[in-house]
PDB file of C-alpha atoms in Angstrom:
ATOM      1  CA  UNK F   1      15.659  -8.639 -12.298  1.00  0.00           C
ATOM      2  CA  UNK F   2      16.826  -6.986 -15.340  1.00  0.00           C
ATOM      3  CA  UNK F   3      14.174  -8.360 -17.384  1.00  0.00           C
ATOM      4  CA  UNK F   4      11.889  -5.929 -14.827  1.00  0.00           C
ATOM      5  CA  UNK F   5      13.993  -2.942 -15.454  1.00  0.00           C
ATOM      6  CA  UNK F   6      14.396  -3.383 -19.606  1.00  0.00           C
ATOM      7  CA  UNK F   7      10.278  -4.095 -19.558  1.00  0.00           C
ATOM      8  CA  UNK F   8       9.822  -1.001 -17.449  1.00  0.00           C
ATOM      9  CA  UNK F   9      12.359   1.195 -19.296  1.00  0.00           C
ATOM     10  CA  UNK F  10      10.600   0.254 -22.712  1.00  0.00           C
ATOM     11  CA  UNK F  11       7.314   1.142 -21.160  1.00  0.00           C
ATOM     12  CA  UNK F  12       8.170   3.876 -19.639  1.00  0.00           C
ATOM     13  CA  UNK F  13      10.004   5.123 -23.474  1.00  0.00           C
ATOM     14  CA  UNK F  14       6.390   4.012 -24.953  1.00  0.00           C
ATOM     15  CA  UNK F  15       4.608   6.354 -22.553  1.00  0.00           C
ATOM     16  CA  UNK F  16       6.481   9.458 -23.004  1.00  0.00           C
ATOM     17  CA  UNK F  17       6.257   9.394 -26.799  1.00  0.00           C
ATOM     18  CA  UNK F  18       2.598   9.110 -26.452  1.00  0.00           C
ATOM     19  CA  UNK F  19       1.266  12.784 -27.428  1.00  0.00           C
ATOM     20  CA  UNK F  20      -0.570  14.339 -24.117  1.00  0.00           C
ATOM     21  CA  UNK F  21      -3.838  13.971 -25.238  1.00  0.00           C
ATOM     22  CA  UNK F  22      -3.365  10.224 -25.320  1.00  0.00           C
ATOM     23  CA  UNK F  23      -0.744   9.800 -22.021  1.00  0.00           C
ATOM     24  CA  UNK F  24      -3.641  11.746 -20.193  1.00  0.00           C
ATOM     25  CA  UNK F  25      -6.483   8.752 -20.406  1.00  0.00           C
ATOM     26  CA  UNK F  26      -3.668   5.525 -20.161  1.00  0.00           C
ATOM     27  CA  UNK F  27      -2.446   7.427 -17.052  1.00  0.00           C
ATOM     28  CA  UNK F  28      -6.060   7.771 -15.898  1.00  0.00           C
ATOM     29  CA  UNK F  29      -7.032   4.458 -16.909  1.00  0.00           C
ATOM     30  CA  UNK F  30      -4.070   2.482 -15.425  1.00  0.00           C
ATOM     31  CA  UNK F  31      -2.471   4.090 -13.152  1.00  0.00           C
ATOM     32  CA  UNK F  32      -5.763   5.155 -11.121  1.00  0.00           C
ATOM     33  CA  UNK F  33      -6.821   2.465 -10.204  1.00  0.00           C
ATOM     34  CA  UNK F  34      -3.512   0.797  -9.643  1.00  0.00           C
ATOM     35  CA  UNK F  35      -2.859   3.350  -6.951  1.00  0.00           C
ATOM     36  CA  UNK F  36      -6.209   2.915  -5.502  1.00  0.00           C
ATOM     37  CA  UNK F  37      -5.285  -0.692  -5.113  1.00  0.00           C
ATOM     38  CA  UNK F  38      -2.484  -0.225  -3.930  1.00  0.00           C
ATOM     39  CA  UNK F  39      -3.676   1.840  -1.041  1.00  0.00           C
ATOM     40  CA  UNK F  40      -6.660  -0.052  -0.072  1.00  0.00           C
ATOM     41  CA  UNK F  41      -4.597  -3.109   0.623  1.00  0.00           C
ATOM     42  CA  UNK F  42      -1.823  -1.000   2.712  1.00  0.00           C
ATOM     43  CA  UNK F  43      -4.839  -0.199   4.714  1.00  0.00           C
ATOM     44  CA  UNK F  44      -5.894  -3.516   5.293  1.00  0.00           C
ATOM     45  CA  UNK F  45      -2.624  -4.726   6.483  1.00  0.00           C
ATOM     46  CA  UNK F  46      -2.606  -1.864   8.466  1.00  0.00           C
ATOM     47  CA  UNK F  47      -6.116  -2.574  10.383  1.00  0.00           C
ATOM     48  CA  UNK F  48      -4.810  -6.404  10.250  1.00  0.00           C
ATOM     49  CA  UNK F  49      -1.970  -5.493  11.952  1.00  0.00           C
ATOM     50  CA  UNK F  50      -3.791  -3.145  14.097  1.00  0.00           C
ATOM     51  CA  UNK F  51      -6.269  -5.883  15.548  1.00  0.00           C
ATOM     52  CA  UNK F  52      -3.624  -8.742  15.497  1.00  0.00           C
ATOM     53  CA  UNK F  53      -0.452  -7.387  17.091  1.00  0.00           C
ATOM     54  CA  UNK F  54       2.196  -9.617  16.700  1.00  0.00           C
ATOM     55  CA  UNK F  55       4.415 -10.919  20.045  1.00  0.00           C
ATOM     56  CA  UNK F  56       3.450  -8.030  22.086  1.00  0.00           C
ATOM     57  CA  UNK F  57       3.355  -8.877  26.040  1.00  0.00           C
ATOM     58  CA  UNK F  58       0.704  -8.966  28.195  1.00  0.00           C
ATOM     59  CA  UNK F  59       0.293  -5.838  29.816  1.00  0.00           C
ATOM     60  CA  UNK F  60       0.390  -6.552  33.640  1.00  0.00           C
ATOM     61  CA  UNK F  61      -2.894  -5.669  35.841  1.00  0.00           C
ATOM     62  CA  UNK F  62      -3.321  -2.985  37.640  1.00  0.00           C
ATOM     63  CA  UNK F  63      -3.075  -3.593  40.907  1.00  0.00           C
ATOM     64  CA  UNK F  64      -6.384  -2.852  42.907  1.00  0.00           C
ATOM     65  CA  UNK F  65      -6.476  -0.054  45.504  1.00  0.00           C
ATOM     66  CA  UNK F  66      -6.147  -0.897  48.905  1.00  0.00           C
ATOM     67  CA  UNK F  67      -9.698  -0.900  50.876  1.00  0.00           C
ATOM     68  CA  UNK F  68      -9.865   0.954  53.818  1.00  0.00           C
ATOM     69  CA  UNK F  69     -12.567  -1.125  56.439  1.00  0.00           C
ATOM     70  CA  UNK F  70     -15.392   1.832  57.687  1.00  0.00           C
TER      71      UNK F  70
END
């Protein structure tokens, strides 16, 4: 795991010496669409999880009302 961390940390160093009017387009051009990624597959697994609930019980039937003979 510290390979991550040293990789991000020089990245992250490369970045902010960038001048703005570079950092503004890589931010734009990476880290957009990451994001948007990102969130479309959280939404996914959300309507997966939505339409596939996992172990949840059977709810019990409601009992019918009681008919009363005319």
């Amino acid at each position: 795991m510290d390979w991550l961390v040293q990789w991000w940390d020089g990245v992250e160093l490369w970045v902010v010496q960038l001048p703005v009017a570079v950092q503004f387009p890589v931010v734009m051009i990476v880290v957009l669409p990451l994001c948007l990624g990102v969130a479309r597959l959280i939404d996914r697994v959300a309507d997966w999880g939505a339409k596939n609930p996992a172990s949840v019980p059977d709810a019990e039937p409601e009992p019918e009302p009681e008919k009363v003979a005319a």
